[in-house]
Short mmCIF file of C-alpha atoms in Angstrom, two decimals:
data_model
loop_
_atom_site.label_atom_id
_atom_site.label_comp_id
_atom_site.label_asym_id
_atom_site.label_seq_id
_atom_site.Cartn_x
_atom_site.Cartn_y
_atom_site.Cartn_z
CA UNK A 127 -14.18 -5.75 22.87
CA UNK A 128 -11.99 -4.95 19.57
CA UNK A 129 -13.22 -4.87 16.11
CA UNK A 130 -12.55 -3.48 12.90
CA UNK A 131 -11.70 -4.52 9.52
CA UNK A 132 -7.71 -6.85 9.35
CA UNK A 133 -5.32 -6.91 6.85
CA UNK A 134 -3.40 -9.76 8.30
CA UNK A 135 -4.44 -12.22 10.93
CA UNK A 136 -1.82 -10.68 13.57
CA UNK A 137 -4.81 -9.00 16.15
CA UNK A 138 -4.03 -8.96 20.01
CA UNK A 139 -7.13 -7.97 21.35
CA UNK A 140 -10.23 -10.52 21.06
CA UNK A 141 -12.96 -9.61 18.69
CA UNK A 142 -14.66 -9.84 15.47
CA UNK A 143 -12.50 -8.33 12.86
CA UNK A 144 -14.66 -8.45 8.71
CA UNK A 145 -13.83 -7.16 5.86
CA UNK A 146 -16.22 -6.02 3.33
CA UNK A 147 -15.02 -6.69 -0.03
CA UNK A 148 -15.99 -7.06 -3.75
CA UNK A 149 -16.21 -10.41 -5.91
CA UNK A 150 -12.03 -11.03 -6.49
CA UNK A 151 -11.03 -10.94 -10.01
CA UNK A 152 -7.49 -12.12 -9.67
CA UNK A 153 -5.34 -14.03 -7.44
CA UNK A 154 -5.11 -14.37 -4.39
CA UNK A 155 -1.47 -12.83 -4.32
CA UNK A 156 -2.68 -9.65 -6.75
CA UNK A 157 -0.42 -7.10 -7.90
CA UNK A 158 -3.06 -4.09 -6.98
CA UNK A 159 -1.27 -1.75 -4.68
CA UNK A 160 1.96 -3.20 -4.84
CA UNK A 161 4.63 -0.53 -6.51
CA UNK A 162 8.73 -1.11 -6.34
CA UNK A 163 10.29 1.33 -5.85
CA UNK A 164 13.77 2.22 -6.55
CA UNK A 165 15.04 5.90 -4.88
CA UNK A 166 18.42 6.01 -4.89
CA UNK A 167 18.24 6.51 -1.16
CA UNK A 168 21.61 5.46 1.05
CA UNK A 169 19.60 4.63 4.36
CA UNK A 170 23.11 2.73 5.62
CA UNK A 171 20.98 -0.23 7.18
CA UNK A 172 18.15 -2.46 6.31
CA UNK A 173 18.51 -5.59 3.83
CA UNK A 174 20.14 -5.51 0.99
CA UNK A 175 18.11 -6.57 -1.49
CA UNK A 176 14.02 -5.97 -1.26
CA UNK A 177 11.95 -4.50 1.68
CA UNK A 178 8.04 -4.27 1.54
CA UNK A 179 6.83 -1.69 3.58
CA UNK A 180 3.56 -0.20 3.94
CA UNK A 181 1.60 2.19 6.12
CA UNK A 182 2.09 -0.07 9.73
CA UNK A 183 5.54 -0.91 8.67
CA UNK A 184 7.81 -0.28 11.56
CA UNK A 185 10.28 2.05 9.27
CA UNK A 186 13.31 2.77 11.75
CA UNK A 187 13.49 -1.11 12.12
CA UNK A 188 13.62 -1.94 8.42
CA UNK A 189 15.68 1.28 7.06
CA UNK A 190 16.96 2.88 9.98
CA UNK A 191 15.22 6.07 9.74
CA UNK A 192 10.47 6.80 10.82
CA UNK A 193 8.44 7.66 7.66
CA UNK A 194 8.03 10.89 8.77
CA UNK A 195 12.69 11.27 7.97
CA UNK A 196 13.15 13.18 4.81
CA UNK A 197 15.31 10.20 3.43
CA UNK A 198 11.36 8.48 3.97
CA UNK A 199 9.64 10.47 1.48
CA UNK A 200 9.57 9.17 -1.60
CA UNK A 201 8.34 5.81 0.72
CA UNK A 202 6.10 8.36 2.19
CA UNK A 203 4.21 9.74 -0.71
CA UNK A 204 3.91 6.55 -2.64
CA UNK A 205 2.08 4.90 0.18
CA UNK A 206 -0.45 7.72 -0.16
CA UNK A 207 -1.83 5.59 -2.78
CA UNK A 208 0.32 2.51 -2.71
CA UNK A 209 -1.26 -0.64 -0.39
CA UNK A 210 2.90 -1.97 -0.38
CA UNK A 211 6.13 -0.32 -1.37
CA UNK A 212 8.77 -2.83 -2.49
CA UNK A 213 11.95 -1.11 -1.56
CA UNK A 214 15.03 -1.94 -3.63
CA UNK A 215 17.85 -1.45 -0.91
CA UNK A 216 21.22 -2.00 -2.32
CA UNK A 217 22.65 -1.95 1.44
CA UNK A 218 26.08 -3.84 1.58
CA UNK A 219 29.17 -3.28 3.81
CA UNK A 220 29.78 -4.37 7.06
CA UNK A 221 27.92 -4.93 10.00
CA UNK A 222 28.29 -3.07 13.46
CA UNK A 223 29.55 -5.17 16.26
CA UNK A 224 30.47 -4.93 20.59
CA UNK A 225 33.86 -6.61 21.10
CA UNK A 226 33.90 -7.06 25.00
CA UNK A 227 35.36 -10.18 27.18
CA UNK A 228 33.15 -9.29 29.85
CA UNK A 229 29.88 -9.64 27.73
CA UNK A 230 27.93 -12.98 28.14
CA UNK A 231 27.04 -12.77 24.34
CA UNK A 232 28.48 -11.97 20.93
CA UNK A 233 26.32 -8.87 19.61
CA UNK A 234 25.98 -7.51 15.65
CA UNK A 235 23.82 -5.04 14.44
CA UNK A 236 21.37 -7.25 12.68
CA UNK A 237 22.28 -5.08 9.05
CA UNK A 238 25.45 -3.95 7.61
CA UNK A 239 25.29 -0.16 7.18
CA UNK A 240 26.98 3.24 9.78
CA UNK A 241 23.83 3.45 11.08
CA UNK A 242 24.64 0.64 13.10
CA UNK A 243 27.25 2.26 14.82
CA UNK A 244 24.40 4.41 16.43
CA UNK A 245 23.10 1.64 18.57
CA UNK A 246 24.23 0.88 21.95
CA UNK A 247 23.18 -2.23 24.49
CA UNK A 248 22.89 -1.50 28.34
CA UNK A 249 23.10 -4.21 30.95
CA UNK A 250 21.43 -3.68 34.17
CA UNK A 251 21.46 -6.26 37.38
CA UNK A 252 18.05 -5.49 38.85
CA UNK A 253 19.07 -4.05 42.34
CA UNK A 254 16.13 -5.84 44.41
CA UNK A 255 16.68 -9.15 42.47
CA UNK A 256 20.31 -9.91 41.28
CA UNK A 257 19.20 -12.91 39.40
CA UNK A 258 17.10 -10.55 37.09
CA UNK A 259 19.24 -8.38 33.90
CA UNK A 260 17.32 -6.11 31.76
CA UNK A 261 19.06 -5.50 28.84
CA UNK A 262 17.73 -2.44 26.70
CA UNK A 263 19.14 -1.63 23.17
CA UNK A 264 19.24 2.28 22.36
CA UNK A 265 19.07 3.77 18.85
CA UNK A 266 20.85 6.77 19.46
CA UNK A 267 18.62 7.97 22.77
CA UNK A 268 15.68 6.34 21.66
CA UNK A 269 15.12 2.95 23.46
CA UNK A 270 14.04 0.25 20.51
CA UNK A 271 13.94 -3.11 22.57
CA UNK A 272 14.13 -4.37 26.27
CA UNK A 273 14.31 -7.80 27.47
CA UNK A 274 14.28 -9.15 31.39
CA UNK A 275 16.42 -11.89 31.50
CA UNK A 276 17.54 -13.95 34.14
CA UNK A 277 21.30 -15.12 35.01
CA UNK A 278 20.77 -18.77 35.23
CA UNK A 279 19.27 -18.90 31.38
CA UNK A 280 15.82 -20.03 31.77
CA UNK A 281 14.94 -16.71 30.08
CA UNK A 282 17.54 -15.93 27.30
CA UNK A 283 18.62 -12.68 25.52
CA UNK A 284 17.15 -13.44 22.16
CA UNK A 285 17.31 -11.16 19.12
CA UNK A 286 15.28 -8.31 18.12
CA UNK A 287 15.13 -6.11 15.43
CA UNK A 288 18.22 -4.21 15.39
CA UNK A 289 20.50 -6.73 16.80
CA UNK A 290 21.50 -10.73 16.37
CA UNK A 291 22.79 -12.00 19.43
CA UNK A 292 24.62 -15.43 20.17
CA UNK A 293 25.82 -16.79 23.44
CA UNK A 294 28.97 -17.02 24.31
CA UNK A 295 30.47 -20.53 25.64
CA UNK A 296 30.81 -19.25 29.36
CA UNK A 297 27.40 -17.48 29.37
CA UNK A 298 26.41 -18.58 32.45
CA UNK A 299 29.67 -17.76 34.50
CA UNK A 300 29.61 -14.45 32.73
CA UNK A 301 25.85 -13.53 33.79
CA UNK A 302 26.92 -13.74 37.29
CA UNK A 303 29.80 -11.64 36.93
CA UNK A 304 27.78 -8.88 35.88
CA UNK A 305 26.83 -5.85 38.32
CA UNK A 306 25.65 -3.03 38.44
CA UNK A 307 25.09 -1.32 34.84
CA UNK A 308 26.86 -1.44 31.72
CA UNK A 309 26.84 0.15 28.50
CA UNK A 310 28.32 -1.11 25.09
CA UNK A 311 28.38 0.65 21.93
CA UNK A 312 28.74 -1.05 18.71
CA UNK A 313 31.10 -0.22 15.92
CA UNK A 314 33.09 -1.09 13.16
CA UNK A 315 29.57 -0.47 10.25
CA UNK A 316 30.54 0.51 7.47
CA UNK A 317 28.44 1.34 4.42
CA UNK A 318 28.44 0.28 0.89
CA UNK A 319 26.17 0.87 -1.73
CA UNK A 320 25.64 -2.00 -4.21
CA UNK A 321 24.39 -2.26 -8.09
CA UNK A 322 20.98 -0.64 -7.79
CA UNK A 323 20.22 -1.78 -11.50
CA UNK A 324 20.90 -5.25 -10.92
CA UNK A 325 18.78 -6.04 -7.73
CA UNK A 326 15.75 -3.85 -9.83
CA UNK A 327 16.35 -6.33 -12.66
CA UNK A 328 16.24 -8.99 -9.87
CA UNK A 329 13.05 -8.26 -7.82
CA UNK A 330 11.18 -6.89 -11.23
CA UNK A 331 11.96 -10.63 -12.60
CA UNK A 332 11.10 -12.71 -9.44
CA UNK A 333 8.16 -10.27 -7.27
CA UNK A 334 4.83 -9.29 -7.66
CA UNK A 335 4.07 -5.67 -8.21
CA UNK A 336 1.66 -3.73 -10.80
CA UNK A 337 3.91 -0.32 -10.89
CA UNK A 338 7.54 0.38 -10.82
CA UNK A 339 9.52 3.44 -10.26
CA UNK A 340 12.78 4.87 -10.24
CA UNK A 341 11.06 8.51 -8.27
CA UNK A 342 14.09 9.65 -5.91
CA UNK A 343 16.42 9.74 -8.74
CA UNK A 344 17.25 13.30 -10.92
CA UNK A 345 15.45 13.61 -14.11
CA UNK A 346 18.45 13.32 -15.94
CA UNK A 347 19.75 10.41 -13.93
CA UNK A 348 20.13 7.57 -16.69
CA UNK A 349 18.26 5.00 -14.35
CA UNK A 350 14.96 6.29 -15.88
CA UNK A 351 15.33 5.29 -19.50
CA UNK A 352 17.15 2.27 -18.26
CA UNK A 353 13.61 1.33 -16.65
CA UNK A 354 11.78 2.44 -19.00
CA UNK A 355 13.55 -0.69 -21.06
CA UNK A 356 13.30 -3.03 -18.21
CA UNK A 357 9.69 -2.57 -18.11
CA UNK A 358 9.35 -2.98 -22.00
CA UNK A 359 11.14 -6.21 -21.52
CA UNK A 360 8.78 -7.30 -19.12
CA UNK A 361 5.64 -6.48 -20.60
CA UNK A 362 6.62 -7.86 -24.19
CA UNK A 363 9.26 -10.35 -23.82
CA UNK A 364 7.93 -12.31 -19.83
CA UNK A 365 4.49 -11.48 -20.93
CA UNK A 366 3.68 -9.36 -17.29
CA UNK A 367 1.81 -6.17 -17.67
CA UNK A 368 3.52 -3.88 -15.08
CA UNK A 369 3.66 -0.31 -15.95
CA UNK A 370 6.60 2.20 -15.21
CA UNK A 371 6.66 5.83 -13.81
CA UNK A 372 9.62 8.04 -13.97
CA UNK A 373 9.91 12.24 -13.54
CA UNK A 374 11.60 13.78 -16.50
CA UNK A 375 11.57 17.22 -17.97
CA UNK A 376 9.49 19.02 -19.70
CA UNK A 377 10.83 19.07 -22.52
CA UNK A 378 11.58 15.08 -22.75
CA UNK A 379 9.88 13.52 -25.10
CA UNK A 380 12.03 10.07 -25.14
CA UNK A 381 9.70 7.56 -23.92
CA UNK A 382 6.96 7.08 -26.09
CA UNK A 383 5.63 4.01 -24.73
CA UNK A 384 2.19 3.07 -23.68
CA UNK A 385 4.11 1.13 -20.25
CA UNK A 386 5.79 4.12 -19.24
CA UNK A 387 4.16 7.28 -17.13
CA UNK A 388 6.52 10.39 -17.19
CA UNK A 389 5.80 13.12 -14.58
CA UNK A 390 7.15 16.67 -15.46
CA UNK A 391 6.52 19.11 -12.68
CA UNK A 392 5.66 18.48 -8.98
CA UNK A 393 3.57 19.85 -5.98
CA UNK A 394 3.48 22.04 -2.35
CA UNK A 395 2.35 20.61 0.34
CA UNK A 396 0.24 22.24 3.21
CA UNK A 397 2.78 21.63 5.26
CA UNK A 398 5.38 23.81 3.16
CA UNK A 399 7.00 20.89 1.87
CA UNK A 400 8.20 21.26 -1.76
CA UNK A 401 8.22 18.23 -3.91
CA UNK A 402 9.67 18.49 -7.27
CA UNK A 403 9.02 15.34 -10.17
CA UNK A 404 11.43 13.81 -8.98
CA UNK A 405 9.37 12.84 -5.48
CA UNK A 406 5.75 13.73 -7.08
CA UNK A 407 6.42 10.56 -9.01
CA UNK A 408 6.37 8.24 -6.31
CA UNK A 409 2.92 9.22 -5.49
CA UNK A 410 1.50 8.98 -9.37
CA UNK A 411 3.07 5.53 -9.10
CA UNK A 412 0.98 4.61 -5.48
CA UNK A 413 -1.77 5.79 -6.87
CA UNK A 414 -1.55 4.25 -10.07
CA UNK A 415 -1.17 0.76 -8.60
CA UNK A 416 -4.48 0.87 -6.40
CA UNK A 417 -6.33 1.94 -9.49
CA UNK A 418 -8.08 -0.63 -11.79
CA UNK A 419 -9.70 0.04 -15.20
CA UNK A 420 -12.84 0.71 -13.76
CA UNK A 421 -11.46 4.57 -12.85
CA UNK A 422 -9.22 7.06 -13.80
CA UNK A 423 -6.93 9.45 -12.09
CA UNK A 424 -7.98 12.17 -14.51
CA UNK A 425 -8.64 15.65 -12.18
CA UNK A 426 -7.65 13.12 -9.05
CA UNK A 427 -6.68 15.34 -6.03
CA UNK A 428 -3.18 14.77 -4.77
CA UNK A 429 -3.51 14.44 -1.24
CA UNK A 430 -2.06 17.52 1.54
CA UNK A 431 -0.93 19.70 -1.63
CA UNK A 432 -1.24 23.24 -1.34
CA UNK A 433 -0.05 23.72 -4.65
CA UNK A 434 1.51 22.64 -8.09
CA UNK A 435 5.29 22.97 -7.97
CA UNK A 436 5.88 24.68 -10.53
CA UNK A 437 2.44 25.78 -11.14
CA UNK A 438 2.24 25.82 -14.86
CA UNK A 439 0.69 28.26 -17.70
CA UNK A 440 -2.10 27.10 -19.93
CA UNK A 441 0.14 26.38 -23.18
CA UNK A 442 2.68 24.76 -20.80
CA UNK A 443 -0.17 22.17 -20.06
CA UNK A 444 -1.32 22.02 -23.56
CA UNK A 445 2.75 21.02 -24.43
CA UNK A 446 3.12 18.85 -21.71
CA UNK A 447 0.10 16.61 -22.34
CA UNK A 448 0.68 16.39 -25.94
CA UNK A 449 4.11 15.60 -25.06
CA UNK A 450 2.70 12.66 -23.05
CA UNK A 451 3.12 13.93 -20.02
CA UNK A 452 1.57 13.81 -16.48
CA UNK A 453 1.31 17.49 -14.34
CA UNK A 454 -0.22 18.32 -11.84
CA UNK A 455 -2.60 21.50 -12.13
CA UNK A 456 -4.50 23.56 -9.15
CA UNK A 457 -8.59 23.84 -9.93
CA UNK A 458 -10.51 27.19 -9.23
CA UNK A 459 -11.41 25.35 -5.86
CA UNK A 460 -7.63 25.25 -4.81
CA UNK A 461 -7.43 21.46 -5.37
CA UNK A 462 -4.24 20.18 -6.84
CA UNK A 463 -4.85 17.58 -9.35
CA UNK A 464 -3.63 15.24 -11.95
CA UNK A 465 -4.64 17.02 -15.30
CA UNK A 466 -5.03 13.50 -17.24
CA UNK A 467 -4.16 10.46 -16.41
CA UNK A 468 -2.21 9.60 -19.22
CA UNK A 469 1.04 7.59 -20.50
CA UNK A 470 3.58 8.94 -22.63
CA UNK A 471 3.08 6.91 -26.16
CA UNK A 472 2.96 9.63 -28.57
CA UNK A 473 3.38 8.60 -31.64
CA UNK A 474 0.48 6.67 -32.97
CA UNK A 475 -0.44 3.52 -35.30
CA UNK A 476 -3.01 1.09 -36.40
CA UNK A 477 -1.95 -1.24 -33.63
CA UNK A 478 -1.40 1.69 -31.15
CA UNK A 479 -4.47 4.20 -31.70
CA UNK A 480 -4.34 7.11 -29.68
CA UNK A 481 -6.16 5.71 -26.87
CA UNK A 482 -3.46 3.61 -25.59
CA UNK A 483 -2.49 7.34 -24.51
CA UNK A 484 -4.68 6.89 -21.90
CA UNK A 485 -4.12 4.66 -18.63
CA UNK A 486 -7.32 3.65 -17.76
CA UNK A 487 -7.40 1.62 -21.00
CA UNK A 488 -4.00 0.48 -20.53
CA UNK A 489 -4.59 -0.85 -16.99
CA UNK A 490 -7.38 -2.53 -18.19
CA UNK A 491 -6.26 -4.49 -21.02
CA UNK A 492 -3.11 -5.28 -18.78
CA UNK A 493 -5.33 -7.14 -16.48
CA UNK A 494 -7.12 -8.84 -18.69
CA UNK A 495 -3.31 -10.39 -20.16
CA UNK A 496 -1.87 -10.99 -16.78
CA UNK A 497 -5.49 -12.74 -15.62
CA UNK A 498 -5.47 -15.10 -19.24
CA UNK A 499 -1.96 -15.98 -18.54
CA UNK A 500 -2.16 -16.84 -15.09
CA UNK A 501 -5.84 -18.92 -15.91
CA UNK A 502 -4.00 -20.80 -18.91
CA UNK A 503 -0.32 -21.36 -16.48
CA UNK A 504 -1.97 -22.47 -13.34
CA UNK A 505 -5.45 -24.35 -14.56
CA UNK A 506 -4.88 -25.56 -18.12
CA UNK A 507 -1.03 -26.42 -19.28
CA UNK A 508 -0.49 -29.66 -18.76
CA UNK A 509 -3.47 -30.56 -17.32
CA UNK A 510 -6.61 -29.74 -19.86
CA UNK A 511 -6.63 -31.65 -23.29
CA UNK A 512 -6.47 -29.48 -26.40
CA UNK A 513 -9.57 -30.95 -28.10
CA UNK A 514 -13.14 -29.05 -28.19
CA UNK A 515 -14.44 -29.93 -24.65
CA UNK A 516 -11.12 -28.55 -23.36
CA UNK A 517 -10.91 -25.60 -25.14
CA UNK A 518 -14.80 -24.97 -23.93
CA UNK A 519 -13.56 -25.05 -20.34
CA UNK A 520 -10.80 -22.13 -21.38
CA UNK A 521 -13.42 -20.20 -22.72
CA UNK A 522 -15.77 -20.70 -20.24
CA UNK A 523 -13.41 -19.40 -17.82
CA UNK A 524 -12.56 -16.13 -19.97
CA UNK A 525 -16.48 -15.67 -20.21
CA UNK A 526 -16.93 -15.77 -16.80
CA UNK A 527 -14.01 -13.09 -16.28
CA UNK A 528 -15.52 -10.78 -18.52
CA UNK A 529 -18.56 -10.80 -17.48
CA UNK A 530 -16.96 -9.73 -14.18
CA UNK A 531 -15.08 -6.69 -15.43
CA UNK A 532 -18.03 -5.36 -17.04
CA UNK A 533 -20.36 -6.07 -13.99
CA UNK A 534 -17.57 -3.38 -12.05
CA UNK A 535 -17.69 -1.17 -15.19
CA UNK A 536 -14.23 -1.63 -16.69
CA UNK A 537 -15.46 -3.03 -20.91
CA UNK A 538 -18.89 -2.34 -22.12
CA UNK A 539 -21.00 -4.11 -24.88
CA UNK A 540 -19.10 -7.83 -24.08
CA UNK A 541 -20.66 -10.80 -25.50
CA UNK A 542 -19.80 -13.98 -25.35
CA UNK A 543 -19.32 -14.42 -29.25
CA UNK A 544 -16.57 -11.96 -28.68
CA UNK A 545 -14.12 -14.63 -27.86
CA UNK A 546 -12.84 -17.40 -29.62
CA UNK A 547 -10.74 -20.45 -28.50
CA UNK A 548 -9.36 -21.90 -31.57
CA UNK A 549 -6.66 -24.99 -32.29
CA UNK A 550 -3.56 -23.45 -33.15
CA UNK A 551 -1.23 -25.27 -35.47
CA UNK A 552 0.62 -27.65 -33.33
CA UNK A 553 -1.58 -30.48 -31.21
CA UNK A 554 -0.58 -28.50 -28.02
CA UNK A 555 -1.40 -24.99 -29.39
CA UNK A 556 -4.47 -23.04 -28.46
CA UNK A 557 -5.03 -19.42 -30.63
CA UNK A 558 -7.73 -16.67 -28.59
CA UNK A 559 -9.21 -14.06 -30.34
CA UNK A 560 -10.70 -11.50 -27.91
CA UNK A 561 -12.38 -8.08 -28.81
CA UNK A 562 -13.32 -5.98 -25.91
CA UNK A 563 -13.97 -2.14 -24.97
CA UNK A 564 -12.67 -0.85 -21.87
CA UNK A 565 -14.68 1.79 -20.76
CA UNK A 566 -12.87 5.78 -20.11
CA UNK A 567 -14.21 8.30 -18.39
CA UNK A 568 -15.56 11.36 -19.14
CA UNK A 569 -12.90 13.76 -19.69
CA UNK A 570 -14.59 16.90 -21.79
CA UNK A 571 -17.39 18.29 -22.14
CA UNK A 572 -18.64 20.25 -25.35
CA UNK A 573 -22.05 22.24 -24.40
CA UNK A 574 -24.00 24.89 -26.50
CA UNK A 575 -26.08 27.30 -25.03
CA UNK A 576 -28.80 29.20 -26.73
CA UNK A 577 -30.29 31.81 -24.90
CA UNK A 578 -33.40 33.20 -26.50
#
């Protein structure tokens, strides 16, 4: 008998599978633990466009290499937090393909890319039953699919996922023709890589996701600030609260905005592995997407690391965070850790105080937007009328929200005179006032000793 917890209803073995889960506060289609992810990464296969991938993923399948490749590992390390990676692929070209008369199908390599070219079909007539053909498809010498099929079609060659097959008009006659064993390589994939910036804009516009990153690319790759503006123009002008993290140096002080996370050094992991910003940034971003308001990733230990990469002096630390800047530090234990969990807004005014520094406060406030937006959109435009008992249901609603953020510790001290649901100007108009305090978490401690 199976068991266990399920993530999607796709079990093969019988058995009770339960989750144990919290009160939801969103949707059902949340953001949390979603981050896209943009790497600059030629994997030559895979769809061009989006991919969502996450820890069961089947990686060689959907970009050509496993997540333990090196081309994997900003995937890799971003899933260390991340539930989902959203995967902007800009894959074009051409697609591999077997040109042979003798072949009862027509076979392409199901994505356009050179790494097609590495796949190869074999046809075998079973030698104790000749009206039996397995057909096995190779990725270079690793078998990725077999099918038994027979020769007089009851049981067809059907797709998988590296290859698209099709039929040819004299399958039958050709099925019988067959003997023996034979081997066909594909060719002709070529690679191409499209406009990166254009299917970010895309999938930023049209997907849910809480985080965004461009970690892959060089800290002085002009993608970064280019995101950095994307995700100012979504948070400000669309109205959706996702966040941006990019690496950048330590010396870069351009961002200076509360949406935008800048990691300047990186780590070592147990393993030997050296990650510079460039990678460590994928993981801040995972890990910033499975975090709520109700915690920060202040002194968080980044998981496997060995060490910080490069591991930095005490005034270096000092000028990086008051640069706005995320490092990672190593603790007299030998953990590696986030130092503070902070953004890089800098520069400070009355409608920006210097806690909007701080993520925790940012995430929170961010979900409070997305969740009054998505309330007002999906249960109240168009079908709630703007007159007092209307605009009791709206508040109601926001009440009842509240109340659930500070029952999981994310604002303190909320009341229910702390919102108001006003008439705006026009008939159709509704104004909301709404104080709260998110909550932050300890971060220094000031003690006096007296000894006597």
């Amino acid at each position: 008998m199976a068991g266990g917890i399920w993530k999607a209803q796709n079990k093969v073995r019988p058995g009770a599978y339960i989750n144990t889960v919290g009160v939801a506060q969103g949707k059902t289609d949340t953001a949390a633990g979603r981050v896209m992810l943009a790497n600059g990464v030629d994997y030559s296969w895979g769809a061009n466009g989006t991919i969502q991938l996450s820890g069961d993923s089947d990686f060689q399948a959907l970009i050509g290499v496993g997540i333990a490749d090196p081309k994997a590992i900003t995937i890799r390390e971003a899933l260390k937090g991340a539930l989902t990676v959203i995967l902007i692929n800009a894959n074009k070209g051409t697609k591999a393909t077997v040109t042979d008369d003798a072949l009862p199908w027509s076979i392409t390599a199901k994505y356009a890319g050179i790494r097609g070219n590495d796949l190869t079909v074999s046809v075998l007539k079973d030698p104790a039953d000749d009206a039996k053909l397995t057909v096995t498809t190779l990725l270079g010498t690793s078998v990725v699919d077999e099918q038994v099929i027979t020769v007089d079609g009851t049981t067809p060659l059907v797709a998988n996922d590296y290859l698209d097959v099709k039929a040819a008009a004299d399958v039958a006659t050709k099925l019988k023709a067959l003997t023996g064993k034979t081997t066909y390589k594909l060719a002709g994939g070529t690679s191409e890589v499209g406009d990166v910036t254009q299917l970010l804009s895309e999938a930023m516009e049209s997907m849910t996701y809480s985080v965004v990153t461009t970690a892959g690319y060089a800290v002085d790759n002009e993608i970064h600030p280019l995101l950095a503006t994307m995700v100012k123009r979504m948070r400000e002008d669309e109205g959706y609260k996702v966040t941006g993290v990019v690496p950048c140096d330590p010396t870069d002080k351009q961002f200076n905005y509360e949406g935008v996370s800048a990691v300047a050094n990186g780590v070592t992991l147990l393993d030997g592995t050296v990650l510079d910003s460039t990678i460590a940034a994928a993981y801040i971003a995972g890990a910033s997407s499975a975090t709520d308001g109700s915690t920060s990733l202040t002194y968080s230990i980044y998981p496997d690391a060995a060490d910080a990469n490069p591991r930095l002096s005490n005034s270096a630390i000092i000028d990086n965070l008051q640069a706005g800047h995320i490092v990672f530090t190593v603790k007299r234990d030998g953990d590696v850790v986030i130092e503070q969990d902070i953004n890089s807004l800098t520069q400070f005014t009355a409608d920006k105080p210097n806690y909007f520094a701080k993520n925790q406060v940012i995430r929170t406030a961010d979900d409070i937007a997305n969740m009054v937006q998505e309330t007002f959109e999906d249960q109240f435009v168009g079908q709630i009328n703007n007159n007092a008992t209307g605009r009791d249901l709206f508040k109601a609603s926001l009440v009842s929200y509240l109340t659930g953020l500070q029952d999981s510790n994310m604002i303190q001290n909320f009341v229910e005179d702390d919102i108001e649901v006003l008439a705006g100007n026009d008939k159709d108009a509704v104004v909301v006032n709404l104080a709260v305090q998110p909550n932050e978490a300890m971060e220094k401690l000031y003690m006096t000793i007296t000894v006597k």
